[in-house]
Short mmCIF file of C-alpha atoms in Angstrom, two decimals:
data_model
loop_
_atom_site.label_atom_id
_atom_site.label_comp_id
_atom_site.label_asym_id
_atom_site.label_seq_id
_atom_site.Cartn_x
_atom_site.Cartn_y
_atom_site.Cartn_z
CA MET U 1 6.55 19.85 6.01
CA PRO U 2 7.00 16.95 3.48
CA ARG U 3 10.87 15.31 3.08
CA PHE U 4 12.92 15.09 -0.24
CA TYR U 5 15.12 13.07 -1.64
CA ALA U 6 17.37 12.91 -4.99
CA ARG U 7 18.59 9.52 -5.52
CA ARG U 8 20.57 10.51 -9.07
CA ARG U 9 23.69 12.89 -9.35
CA PHE U 10 23.60 15.48 -11.33
CA SER U 11 25.35 18.17 -12.89
CA LEU U 12 25.85 21.43 -11.55
CA ALA U 13 23.35 22.64 -14.29
CA ALA U 14 20.67 20.06 -13.41
CA ALA U 15 21.40 20.75 -9.84
CA ALA U 16 20.27 24.17 -10.05
CA THR U 17 16.68 23.33 -11.44
CA ALA U 18 16.53 20.49 -9.36
CA LEU U 19 17.22 23.34 -6.78
CA ILE U 20 14.17 25.38 -8.16
CA SER U 21 12.05 22.56 -9.08
CA ALA U 22 11.72 21.23 -5.26
CA ALA U 23 11.31 25.76 -4.24
CA THR U 24 8.07 25.33 -6.82
CA LEU U 25 7.18 21.44 -4.50
CA PHE U 26 7.40 23.02 -1.35
CA ASN U 27 5.54 26.19 -2.15
CA ALA U 28 2.58 24.26 -3.62
CA PRO U 29 -0.33 21.84 -2.41
CA THR U 30 1.08 17.64 -0.60
CA ALA U 31 0.39 15.55 -2.67
CA SER U 32 -1.70 12.77 -0.34
CA ALA U 33 -2.30 9.21 -1.40
CA ALA U 34 -5.64 8.16 -2.78
CA LEU U 35 -6.41 5.54 -0.51
CA PRO U 36 -10.31 4.65 -0.76
CA THR U 37 -11.25 5.33 2.65
CA PRO U 38 -11.54 2.74 5.15
CA VAL U 39 -14.56 1.32 7.50
CA SER U 40 -13.91 4.17 10.45
CA GLY U 41 -12.32 2.98 13.98
CA ALA U 42 -15.64 1.09 15.44
CA THR U 43 -16.33 -0.31 12.46
CA ALA U 44 -13.16 -2.04 12.36
CA ARG U 45 -13.39 -2.98 15.53
CA SER U 46 -16.68 -4.66 15.28
CA TYR U 47 -15.03 -6.46 12.46
CA LEU U 48 -11.92 -8.00 13.93
CA ALA U 49 -14.28 -9.10 16.64
CA THR U 50 -15.66 -11.72 14.04
CA LEU U 51 -12.40 -12.82 11.85
CA THR U 52 -11.11 -16.05 13.16
CA VAL U 53 -8.06 -16.59 14.64
CA ALA U 54 -5.38 -19.44 12.85
CA THR U 55 -2.34 -20.38 12.58
CA GLU U 56 -0.49 -19.21 9.25
CA ASN U 57 -0.14 -21.62 7.41
CA ARG U 58 2.42 -20.74 3.98
CA THR U 59 3.03 -23.60 2.59
CA GLY U 60 2.62 -24.03 -1.15
CA TYR U 61 3.20 -19.99 -1.39
CA ASN U 62 4.27 -18.81 -4.64
CA ARG U 63 3.50 -14.94 -5.19
CA ASP U 64 2.92 -16.48 -9.17
CA LEU U 65 -0.43 -17.38 -7.78
CA PHE U 66 -1.64 -14.13 -6.69
CA PRO U 67 -1.98 -12.83 -10.88
CA HIS U 68 -1.43 -8.62 -10.06
CA TRP U 69 -0.69 -5.61 -12.42
CA ILE U 70 -3.39 -6.68 -15.01
CA THR U 71 -4.87 -4.75 -17.71
CA GLN U 72 -7.78 -2.05 -16.00
CA SER U 73 -8.56 0.20 -19.45
CA GLY U 74 -7.00 0.53 -22.35
CA ALA U 75 -3.19 0.34 -22.11
CA CYS U 76 -3.42 1.23 -18.17
CA ASN U 77 -2.28 -1.74 -15.74
CA THR U 78 -3.88 -1.47 -11.93
CA ARG U 79 -0.07 0.07 -10.79
CA GLU U 80 -0.39 2.39 -13.31
CA VAL U 81 -4.11 3.46 -12.65
CA VAL U 82 -2.21 3.46 -8.63
CA LEU U 83 0.23 5.82 -9.31
CA LYS U 84 -2.37 8.20 -11.43
CA ARG U 85 -4.91 7.88 -8.32
CA ASP U 86 -2.18 8.33 -5.68
CA GLY U 87 -0.62 11.52 -7.51
CA THR U 88 -0.26 15.20 -8.46
CA ASN U 89 -0.65 16.50 -11.98
CA VAL U 90 0.59 13.08 -12.56
CA GLN U 91 1.69 12.79 -16.91
CA GLN U 92 1.08 9.75 -18.46
CA ASP U 93 2.41 8.61 -22.00
CA SER U 94 0.61 6.68 -24.38
CA SER U 95 1.44 3.69 -23.10
CA CYS U 96 0.16 5.23 -19.63
CA ALA U 97 3.78 4.96 -17.70
CA ALA U 98 3.77 8.09 -15.59
CA THR U 99 6.60 10.12 -16.97
CA SER U 100 6.18 12.95 -13.84
CA GLY U 101 4.24 14.25 -10.87
CA SER U 102 4.25 14.05 -7.75
CA TRP U 103 3.68 11.26 -4.76
CA TYR U 104 3.51 11.48 -0.72
CA SER U 105 4.34 8.96 0.78
CA PRO U 106 1.66 8.66 4.39
CA TYR U 107 4.15 5.28 5.67
CA ASP U 108 6.86 7.82 6.05
CA GLY U 109 6.07 11.15 4.97
CA ALA U 110 8.40 11.04 2.12
CA THR U 111 7.52 13.30 -1.44
CA TRP U 112 9.21 11.81 -4.51
CA THR U 113 9.30 13.07 -8.26
CA ALA U 114 9.68 10.13 -10.10
CA ALA U 115 7.50 7.25 -10.61
CA SER U 116 10.24 5.04 -10.32
CA ASP U 117 10.47 5.77 -6.37
CA LEU U 118 7.30 4.07 -5.30
CA ASP U 119 5.83 0.90 -5.64
CA ILE U 120 2.14 -0.40 -4.82
CA ASP U 121 1.99 -1.90 -1.66
CA HIS U 122 -0.58 -4.55 -1.24
CA LEU U 123 -1.87 -3.30 2.22
CA VAL U 124 -2.36 -6.76 3.29
CA PRO U 125 0.49 -8.60 1.60
CA LEU U 126 -0.15 -10.90 -0.85
CA ALA U 127 1.97 -14.02 1.21
CA GLU U 128 0.47 -12.30 4.63
CA ALA U 129 -3.69 -13.34 2.80
CA TRP U 130 -2.36 -16.97 1.70
CA ASP U 131 -0.88 -17.61 5.16
CA SER U 132 -4.62 -16.64 6.10
CA GLY U 133 -6.97 -18.78 3.77
CA ALA U 134 -6.09 -17.70 0.55
CA GLY U 135 -3.90 -20.73 -0.40
CA SER U 136 -7.70 -22.53 -0.98
CA TRP U 137 -9.03 -19.56 -3.50
CA THR U 138 -9.50 -19.88 -6.58
CA THR U 139 -6.73 -17.89 -8.86
CA SER U 140 -9.51 -15.66 -10.19
CA ARG U 141 -10.05 -14.41 -6.55
CA ARG U 142 -6.47 -13.90 -5.62
CA GLN U 143 -6.53 -11.98 -9.28
CA SER U 144 -9.17 -9.50 -7.61
CA PHE U 145 -7.36 -9.78 -4.31
CA ALA U 146 -3.89 -8.90 -6.07
CA ASN U 147 -5.84 -5.87 -8.15
CA ASP U 148 -8.35 -4.50 -6.14
CA LEU U 149 -9.30 -0.72 -6.55
CA THR U 150 -12.23 -0.92 -4.42
CA ARG U 151 -10.82 -1.91 -0.48
CA PRO U 152 -8.67 0.41 0.26
CA GLN U 153 -5.62 -2.36 -0.40
CA LEU U 154 -3.30 -0.52 -3.24
CA ILE U 155 -1.34 2.09 -1.96
CA ALA U 156 2.28 4.00 -3.90
CA VAL U 157 4.34 4.25 -1.26
CA THR U 158 8.25 4.88 -1.03
CA ASP U 159 9.88 2.07 -2.40
CA ASN U 160 12.11 0.74 0.38
CA VAL U 161 10.03 1.68 2.88
CA ASN U 162 6.98 -1.65 1.13
CA GLN U 163 10.72 -3.56 0.78
CA ALA U 164 11.53 -3.36 4.74
CA LYS U 165 7.12 -4.13 5.06
CA GLY U 166 7.71 -6.83 3.32
CA ASP U 167 5.02 -9.25 4.12
CA GLN U 168 4.51 -8.49 7.88
CA ASP U 169 1.31 -8.19 9.85
CA PRO U 170 1.65 -5.06 12.33
CA ALA U 171 2.13 -7.27 14.89
CA THR U 172 5.47 -6.70 13.45
CA TRP U 173 5.55 -3.61 10.92
CA MET U 174 3.84 -0.52 11.25
CA PRO U 175 3.92 2.71 9.35
CA SER U 176 7.21 5.07 10.78
CA ARG U 177 4.82 7.83 10.75
CA THR U 178 2.82 7.21 13.75
CA ALA U 179 -0.35 9.94 12.14
CA TYR U 180 -1.59 7.55 10.03
CA ARG U 181 -1.39 3.95 12.00
CA CYS U 182 -4.86 4.42 13.09
CA THR U 183 -6.11 4.70 8.71
CA TYR U 184 -3.49 1.69 8.23
CA VAL U 185 -5.26 -0.46 10.66
CA ARG U 186 -8.86 0.05 9.90
CA ALA U 187 -7.58 -0.69 6.03
CA TRP U 188 -6.31 -4.24 7.30
CA VAL U 189 -9.45 -4.92 8.27
CA GLN U 190 -11.52 -3.72 6.16
CA VAL U 191 -9.91 -5.79 3.46
CA LYS U 192 -9.44 -9.16 6.19
CA TYR U 193 -12.67 -9.30 6.70
CA TYR U 194 -14.43 -8.64 2.83
CA TYR U 195 -11.85 -11.55 2.20
CA GLY U 196 -12.69 -13.81 4.85
CA LEU U 197 -9.18 -13.74 6.06
CA SER U 198 -8.55 -15.12 9.79
CA VAL U 199 -5.73 -13.08 12.19
CA ASP U 200 -3.39 -15.06 14.12
CA SER U 201 -3.17 -14.07 17.69
CA ALA U 202 -0.66 -11.60 17.70
CA GLU U 203 -2.18 -10.01 14.52
CA LYS U 204 -5.65 -9.72 16.47
CA SER U 205 -3.93 -7.96 19.65
CA ALA U 206 -1.67 -5.80 17.91
CA LEU U 207 -4.65 -5.05 15.93
CA GLN U 208 -6.72 -4.33 18.88
CA ASN U 209 -4.24 -2.02 20.49
CA TYR U 210 -4.08 0.20 17.79
CA LEU U 211 -7.38 0.37 17.32
CA ALA U 212 -8.78 1.13 20.41
CA SER U 213 -7.29 4.86 20.13
CA CYS U 214 -9.13 5.26 16.42
#
């Protein structure tokens, strides 16, 4: 059963309303993130075998070199598109901001009902991409990477979990929810393979170990 969290104080009446809403959510189908399905474990293992192993280099990195949350259609930017895609019963206002809905974070198994509690994670972090070869890309390619809705690269997750992940690779960080780890590493390898990014030796070893059971 998903865990529910509240981060704000309520009046007694508001608390009662919140309890009723929570009960409704517990009885409703669990929301699930709609990350594009990554390649199979076997395909991920074959992709990983072809990736260049290289020492990472962060010289010159700046997050602004990856234009992100660009307009996708109408008033909707990439973040808003992912929030709509990954949530259940998401309602948006005229500026495309999510005003209500339910979001399940597969990294930690938490469910949220406020969009402000979600971050959109770059599964392969922008800094990691830079370290692995994106430093030589054009700005246009970095923009495509930072806003990729086709590959399994963007996903709505609990904000502080995403912040704890930071720019770490699977050698030093993995989702606490073990049931999602196979999906995570398959997606990681697919994204790196598609974009021609390298892996460092510790990262490759960790990926091999996790993929062995996928």
